[in-house]
mmCIF file of C-alpha atoms and ligand atoms in Angstrom:
data_model
loop_
_atom_site.group_PDB
_atom_site.id
_atom_site.type_symbol
_atom_site.label_atom_id
_atom_site.label_comp_id
_atom_site.label_asym_id
_atom_site.label_seq_id
_atom_site.Cartn_x
_atom_site.Cartn_y
_atom_site.Cartn_z
ATOM 1 C CA MET A 1 2.572 33.521 6.117
ATOM 2 C CA TYR A 2 1.421 32.751 2.564
ATOM 3 C CA LYS A 3 3.780 35.360 1.156
ATOM 4 C CA THR A 4 6.787 33.587 2.693
ATOM 5 C CA ILE A 5 5.643 30.167 1.452
ATOM 6 C CA ILE A 6 5.194 31.502 -2.078
ATOM 7 C CA GLN A 7 8.565 33.319 -2.088
ATOM 8 C CA GLN A 8 10.257 30.132 -0.920
ATOM 9 C CA PHE A 9 8.580 28.122 -3.703
ATOM 10 C CA VAL A 10 9.723 30.627 -6.343
ATOM 11 C CA ARG A 11 13.315 30.600 -5.025
ATOM 12 C CA GLN A 12 13.558 26.811 -4.774
ATOM 13 C CA ASN A 13 12.372 26.375 -8.350
ATOM 14 C CA ASN A 14 14.417 29.239 -9.798
ATOM 15 C CA TYR A 15 11.264 30.796 -11.228
ATOM 16 C CA PRO A 16 11.224 34.511 -12.145
ATOM 17 C CA LYS A 17 8.119 35.053 -9.958
ATOM 18 C CA LEU A 18 4.640 33.663 -9.539
ATOM 19 C CA GLN A 19 2.349 35.473 -11.956
ATOM 20 C CA LEU A 20 -0.968 33.639 -11.937
ATOM 21 C CA LYS A 21 -2.875 33.253 -15.214
ATOM 22 C CA GLY A 22 -4.643 29.905 -14.875
ATOM 23 C CA VAL A 23 -6.098 27.830 -12.055
ATOM 24 C CA PHE A 24 -6.068 24.031 -12.519
ATOM 25 C CA PHE A 25 -8.843 22.196 -10.695
ATOM 26 C CA ASP A 26 -9.018 18.545 -9.792
ATOM 27 C CA MET A 27 -12.628 17.297 -9.922
ATOM 28 C CA ASP A 28 -13.557 14.608 -7.380
ATOM 29 C CA GLY A 29 -13.560 15.933 -3.834
ATOM 30 C CA VAL A 30 -12.702 19.440 -5.074
ATOM 31 C CA LEU A 31 -15.500 20.527 -7.430
ATOM 32 C CA LEU A 32 -17.842 17.579 -6.963
ATOM 33 C CA ASP A 33 -18.931 16.013 -3.700
ATOM 34 C CA SER A 34 -18.380 12.598 -5.216
ATOM 35 C CA MET A 35 -15.859 10.792 -3.039
ATOM 36 C CA GLY A 36 -18.408 9.012 -0.803
ATOM 37 C CA LYS A 37 -20.005 7.468 -3.866
ATOM 38 C CA HIS A 38 -16.670 6.575 -5.472
ATOM 39 C CA VAL A 39 -15.642 4.802 -2.286
ATOM 40 C CA ALA A 40 -18.943 2.893 -1.993
ATOM 41 C CA SER A 41 -18.936 1.853 -5.664
ATOM 42 C CA TRP A 42 -15.291 0.718 -5.465
ATOM 43 C CA ILE A 43 -15.982 -1.414 -2.385
ATOM 44 C CA GLN A 44 -19.129 -2.942 -3.941
ATOM 45 C CA SER A 45 -17.545 -3.782 -7.297
ATOM 46 C CA MET A 46 -14.365 -5.197 -5.712
ATOM 47 C CA GLN A 47 -16.507 -7.311 -3.378
ATOM 48 C CA ASP A 48 -18.237 -8.872 -6.411
ATOM 49 C CA TYR A 49 -14.787 -10.051 -7.485
ATOM 50 C CA ASN A 50 -13.873 -11.228 -3.953
ATOM 51 C CA ILE A 51 -11.264 -8.493 -3.588
ATOM 52 C CA PRO A 52 -11.056 -6.960 -0.100
ATOM 53 C CA PHE A 53 -10.959 -3.169 -0.454
ATOM 54 C CA THR A 54 -11.259 -0.476 2.202
ATOM 55 C CA ALA A 55 -12.470 3.129 2.174
ATOM 56 C CA LYS A 56 -9.008 4.282 3.247
ATOM 57 C CA GLU A 57 -7.472 2.590 0.205
ATOM 58 C CA ALA A 58 -10.000 4.279 -2.064
ATOM 59 C CA TYR A 59 -8.907 7.682 -0.721
ATOM 60 C CA LEU A 60 -5.195 6.821 -0.932
ATOM 61 C CA TYR A 61 -5.602 5.677 -4.553
ATOM 62 C CA GLU A 62 -7.803 8.618 -5.523
ATOM 63 C CA GLY A 63 -6.746 10.365 -8.698
ATOM 64 C CA GLN A 64 -4.926 7.527 -10.397
ATOM 65 C CA PRO A 65 -6.599 5.751 -13.331
ATOM 66 C CA GLY A 66 -9.220 3.170 -12.288
ATOM 67 C CA SER A 67 -7.356 0.461 -14.208
ATOM 68 C CA ILE A 68 -4.307 0.905 -11.941
ATOM 69 C CA THR A 69 -6.434 0.752 -8.785
ATOM 70 C CA ILE A 70 -7.962 -2.516 -10.038
ATOM 71 C CA SER A 71 -4.581 -3.977 -11.012
ATOM 72 C CA LYS A 72 -3.025 -3.207 -7.624
ATOM 73 C CA ALA A 73 -5.931 -4.623 -5.597
ATOM 74 C CA TYR A 74 -6.239 -7.711 -7.835
ATOM 75 C CA GLN A 75 -2.522 -8.467 -7.755
ATOM 76 C CA ARG A 76 -2.437 -8.103 -3.977
ATOM 77 C CA THR A 77 -5.402 -10.490 -3.560
ATOM 78 C CA PHE A 78 -4.654 -13.175 -6.141
ATOM 79 C CA GLY A 79 -0.899 -12.805 -6.631
ATOM 80 C CA LYS A 80 -1.195 -12.286 -10.381
ATOM 81 C CA LYS A 81 -2.072 -9.526 -12.819
ATOM 82 C CA PRO A 82 -5.692 -9.207 -13.956
ATOM 83 C CA THR A 83 -6.469 -9.641 -17.654
ATOM 84 C CA VAL A 84 -7.524 -6.630 -19.706
ATOM 85 C CA GLU A 85 -11.058 -8.093 -19.815
ATOM 86 C CA VAL A 86 -11.266 -8.347 -16.017
ATOM 87 C CA ILE A 87 -10.059 -4.743 -15.635
ATOM 88 C CA GLU A 88 -12.646 -3.535 -18.124
ATOM 89 C CA LYS A 89 -15.521 -5.520 -16.601
ATOM 90 C CA LEU A 90 -14.704 -4.481 -13.042
ATOM 91 C CA TYR A 91 -14.355 -0.829 -14.029
ATOM 92 C CA ASN A 92 -17.673 -0.905 -15.908
ATOM 93 C CA LEU A 93 -19.302 -2.545 -12.883
ATOM 94 C CA LYS A 94 -17.941 0.246 -10.661
ATOM 95 C CA CYS A 95 -19.322 2.859 -13.073
ATOM 96 C CA ASP A 96 -22.718 1.090 -13.165
ATOM 97 C CA TYR A 97 -22.932 1.112 -9.352
ATOM 98 C CA ILE A 98 -22.233 4.844 -9.173
ATOM 99 C CA LYS A 99 -24.799 5.580 -11.894
ATOM 100 C CA LYS A 100 -27.460 3.825 -9.803
ATOM 101 C CA MET A 101 -26.736 5.999 -6.754
ATOM 102 C CA ASP A 102 -28.298 9.401 -6.046
ATOM 103 C CA PRO A 103 -26.868 12.135 -8.279
ATOM 104 C CA ILE A 104 -23.542 13.650 -7.239
ATOM 105 C CA GLY A 105 -23.759 17.230 -5.978
ATOM 106 C CA PRO A 106 -21.255 20.097 -6.192
ATOM 107 C CA MET A 107 -18.808 20.790 -3.366
ATOM 108 C CA LYS A 108 -20.123 23.480 -1.075
ATOM 109 C CA HIS A 109 -18.675 26.925 -1.926
ATOM 110 C CA ALA A 110 -16.969 25.700 -5.134
ATOM 111 C CA ASP A 111 -19.280 27.988 -7.138
ATOM 112 C CA LYS A 112 -18.293 30.997 -5.008
ATOM 113 C CA LEU A 113 -14.581 30.291 -5.407
ATOM 114 C CA LEU A 114 -14.925 29.874 -9.183
ATOM 115 C CA GLN A 115 -16.774 33.183 -9.354
ATOM 116 C CA GLN A 116 -13.984 34.942 -7.437
ATOM 117 C CA ILE A 117 -11.421 33.469 -9.825
ATOM 118 C CA LYS A 118 -13.379 34.502 -12.907
ATOM 119 C CA ASN A 119 -13.788 38.011 -11.505
ATOM 120 C CA GLN A 120 -9.981 38.202 -11.261
ATOM 121 C CA GLY A 121 -9.776 37.526 -15.004
ATOM 122 C CA LEU A 122 -8.056 34.167 -14.496
ATOM 123 C CA GLU A 123 -8.702 31.120 -16.684
ATOM 124 C CA THR A 124 -10.030 27.867 -15.174
ATOM 125 C CA TYR A 125 -8.989 24.366 -16.294
ATOM 126 C CA LEU A 126 -10.088 20.884 -15.274
ATOM 127 C CA VAL A 127 -7.421 18.224 -14.644
ATOM 128 C CA THR A 128 -9.015 14.956 -13.562
ATOM 129 C CA GLY A 129 -8.019 11.297 -13.535
ATOM 130 C CA SER A 130 -11.671 10.454 -14.085
ATOM 131 C CA GLY A 131 -12.806 8.833 -17.289
ATOM 132 C CA GLN A 132 -16.528 8.799 -16.494
ATOM 133 C CA PRO A 133 -18.330 11.188 -18.882
ATOM 134 C CA SER A 134 -21.567 10.938 -16.863
ATOM 135 C CA ILE A 135 -19.743 12.600 -13.948
ATOM 136 C CA ILE A 136 -17.506 15.001 -15.895
ATOM 137 C CA ASP A 137 -20.588 16.367 -17.705
ATOM 138 C CA MET A 138 -22.085 17.428 -14.367
ATOM 139 C CA LEU A 139 -19.527 20.236 -14.172
ATOM 140 C CA ASP A 140 -21.312 22.030 -17.009
ATOM 141 C CA ILE A 141 -24.573 21.763 -15.088
ATOM 142 C CA TYR A 142 -23.275 23.015 -11.731
ATOM 143 C CA PHE A 143 -20.699 25.473 -13.094
ATOM 144 C CA PRO A 144 -21.946 26.629 -16.502
ATOM 145 C CA ASP A 145 -19.517 28.501 -18.790
ATOM 146 C CA THR A 146 -16.591 27.698 -16.496
ATOM 147 C CA PHE A 147 -14.673 24.784 -18.017
ATOM 148 C CA GLN A 148 -14.534 25.171 -21.795
ATOM 149 C CA PRO A 149 -14.314 21.881 -23.762
ATOM 150 C CA ASP A 150 -10.672 22.596 -24.672
ATOM 151 C CA HIS A 151 -9.857 23.388 -21.023
ATOM 152 C CA LYS A 152 -10.408 19.817 -19.804
ATOM 153 C CA VAL A 153 -7.739 17.163 -19.244
ATOM 154 C CA THR A 154 -9.338 13.810 -18.357
ATOM 155 C CA ALA A 155 -8.516 10.090 -18.429
ATOM 156 C CA LEU A 156 -10.160 10.102 -21.865
ATOM 157 C CA ASN A 157 -7.130 12.054 -23.199
ATOM 158 C CA ASN A 158 -5.104 8.850 -23.169
ATOM 159 C CA ILE A 159 -2.087 10.149 -21.283
ATOM 160 C CA LYS A 160 -0.255 8.698 -18.293
ATOM 161 C CA GLY A 161 -2.375 9.354 -15.198
ATOM 162 C CA LYS A 162 -1.631 10.907 -11.790
ATOM 163 C CA PRO A 163 0.699 10.629 -9.850
ATOM 164 C CA ALA A 164 2.761 11.132 -13.049
ATOM 165 C CA PRO A 165 3.120 14.838 -13.895
ATOM 166 C CA ASP A 166 1.664 14.291 -17.388
ATOM 167 C CA PRO A 167 -1.942 15.493 -16.768
ATOM 168 C CA TYR A 168 -0.746 18.798 -15.272
ATOM 169 C CA LEU A 169 1.963 19.190 -17.938
ATOM 170 C CA ARG A 170 -0.754 18.703 -20.564
ATOM 171 C CA ALA A 171 -2.834 21.413 -18.873
ATOM 172 C CA LEU A 172 0.138 23.822 -18.990
ATOM 173 C CA SER A 173 0.557 23.017 -22.655
ATOM 174 C CA ILE A 174 -3.105 23.565 -23.623
ATOM 175 C CA ALA A 175 -3.178 26.750 -21.542
ATOM 176 C CA GLY A 176 0.045 27.920 -23.182
ATOM 177 C CA ILE A 177 1.446 29.017 -19.815
ATOM 178 C CA LYS A 178 4.528 28.306 -17.691
ATOM 179 C CA PRO A 179 4.514 26.432 -14.352
ATOM 180 C CA TRP A 180 4.926 29.752 -12.480
ATOM 181 C CA GLU A 181 1.764 31.092 -14.125
ATOM 182 C CA ALA A 182 -0.498 28.364 -12.723
ATOM 183 C CA VAL A 183 -1.785 27.059 -9.432
ATOM 184 C CA VAL A 184 -3.343 23.655 -8.678
ATOM 185 C CA ILE A 185 -6.231 22.893 -6.350
ATOM 186 C CA GLU A 186 -6.118 19.223 -5.293
ATOM 187 C CA ASN A 187 -7.506 17.020 -2.533
ATOM 188 C CA ALA A 188 -5.795 13.663 -3.114
ATOM 189 C CA PRO A 189 -2.253 12.554 -2.170
ATOM 190 C CA LEU A 190 -1.558 11.193 -5.689
ATOM 191 C CA GLY A 191 -2.988 14.331 -7.274
ATOM 192 C CA VAL A 192 -0.708 16.504 -5.148
ATOM 193 C CA GLU A 193 2.257 14.347 -6.176
ATOM 194 C CA SER A 194 1.372 14.833 -9.847
ATOM 195 C CA ALA A 195 1.004 18.615 -9.564
ATOM 196 C CA VAL A 196 4.219 19.037 -7.568
ATOM 197 C CA ALA A 197 6.126 16.877 -10.082
ATOM 198 C CA ALA A 198 4.883 19.238 -12.807
ATOM 199 C CA GLY A 199 6.501 22.102 -10.877
ATOM 200 C CA ILE A 200 3.258 23.905 -10.067
ATOM 201 C CA PHE A 201 2.335 25.664 -6.806
ATOM 202 C CA THR A 202 -0.171 23.311 -5.174
ATOM 203 C CA ILE A 203 -2.929 24.106 -2.714
ATOM 204 C CA ALA A 204 -4.357 20.982 -1.100
ATOM 205 C CA ILE A 205 -7.769 21.029 0.514
ATOM 206 C CA ASN A 206 -8.493 18.123 2.805
ATOM 207 C CA THR A 207 -12.022 16.940 2.067
ATOM 208 C CA GLY A 208 -11.710 13.311 3.157
ATOM 209 C CA PRO A 209 -10.787 11.115 6.147
ATOM 210 C CA LEU A 210 -7.003 10.994 5.562
ATOM 211 C CA ALA A 211 -4.665 13.007 7.811
ATOM 212 C CA SER A 212 -3.681 16.383 6.343
ATOM 213 C CA SER A 213 -0.031 15.482 7.001
ATOM 214 C CA ILE A 214 -0.224 13.028 4.060
ATOM 215 C CA LEU A 215 -0.910 15.962 1.730
ATOM 216 C CA SER A 216 2.067 17.944 3.114
ATOM 217 C CA GLU A 217 4.322 14.893 2.853
ATOM 218 C CA ARG A 218 3.458 14.555 -0.847
ATOM 219 C CA GLY A 219 4.634 18.131 -1.322
ATOM 220 C CA ALA A 220 1.538 20.357 -1.131
ATOM 221 C CA HIS A 221 2.663 23.952 -0.557
ATOM 222 C CA ILE A 222 -0.458 24.981 1.338
ATOM 223 C CA VAL A 223 -2.792 22.517 3.092
ATOM 224 C CA LEU A 224 -6.221 23.667 4.249
ATOM 225 C CA ASP A 225 -8.073 21.388 6.683
ATOM 226 C CA GLY A 226 -11.315 23.269 6.155
ATOM 227 C CA GLY A 227 -11.764 22.088 2.570
ATOM 228 C CA MET A 228 -13.390 24.188 -0.120
ATOM 229 C CA THR A 229 -15.095 26.481 2.401
ATOM 230 C CA GLU A 230 -11.748 27.529 3.886
ATOM 231 C CA LEU A 231 -10.200 27.990 0.441
ATOM 232 C CA ASN A 232 -13.121 30.155 -0.660
ATOM 233 C CA ASN A 233 -12.689 32.282 2.473
ATOM 234 C CA LYS A 234 -8.925 32.609 2.101
ATOM 235 C CA TRP A 235 -8.659 32.885 -1.695
ATOM 236 C CA GLU A 236 -8.504 36.662 -1.715
ATOM 237 C CA GLU A 237 -5.638 36.642 0.793
ATOM 238 C CA ILE A 238 -3.697 33.803 -0.884
ATOM 239 C CA SER A 239 -4.215 34.938 -4.465
ATOM 240 C CA ALA A 240 -3.048 38.472 -3.654
ATOM 241 C CA HIS A 241 0.480 37.007 -3.397
ATOM 242 C CA LEU A 242 0.075 34.898 -6.539
ATOM 243 C CA ILE A 243 -0.927 37.722 -8.832
ATOM 244 C CA SER A 244 1.287 40.557 -7.685
HETATM 245 MG MG1 LIG B 1 -9.746 14.583 -6.166
#
């Protein structure tokens, strides 16, 4: 089944073939079990500004820069754009709330998957819309020697955020590889959109409450309902067709 999906992807994009060299990882909900805390801190900080905000929205907006999430919710509530100061204050408040919560843990089986990938001699890259150093730095604690400093694309890089293709295009550029030499692991609809727009084969793992069909609709080439555990179990089978 995976072989056919991959062949179809290669044909549709007029690529020579898929020859995997680098794996691009999203962070929240893929490597870190952080989404519950992001959702709670978004709801709390928005509430302080009298902005109604639901968990579902937090998952739908996942991956895009925090400033955009704030602008959309503010505009919808008050019918006008927030000032730069309001955006900054609300974002800092959100970050403060999450810092006060229990520490964020790694996603179950992410370490095993990363080990498999390293054993295959493939390079690993981080491509996240997050701009919170306190969270990004946890990757080096949970997955030491995995994401080199020059292998990280974050919101701190000052480029257009997901769902624009820019973060994944930047990753291709720093890796010095072509779209057919990479694969993306994503969990969020906007992240999938970004990866697909960059022309990269995208595996979506559903690790939240949204329907998996949303991930397929945004263009994910493979969608796994069983999250990171299922991807870890199936990586050998899937990657066999990506490396050949
Ligand atoms: Mg994510």
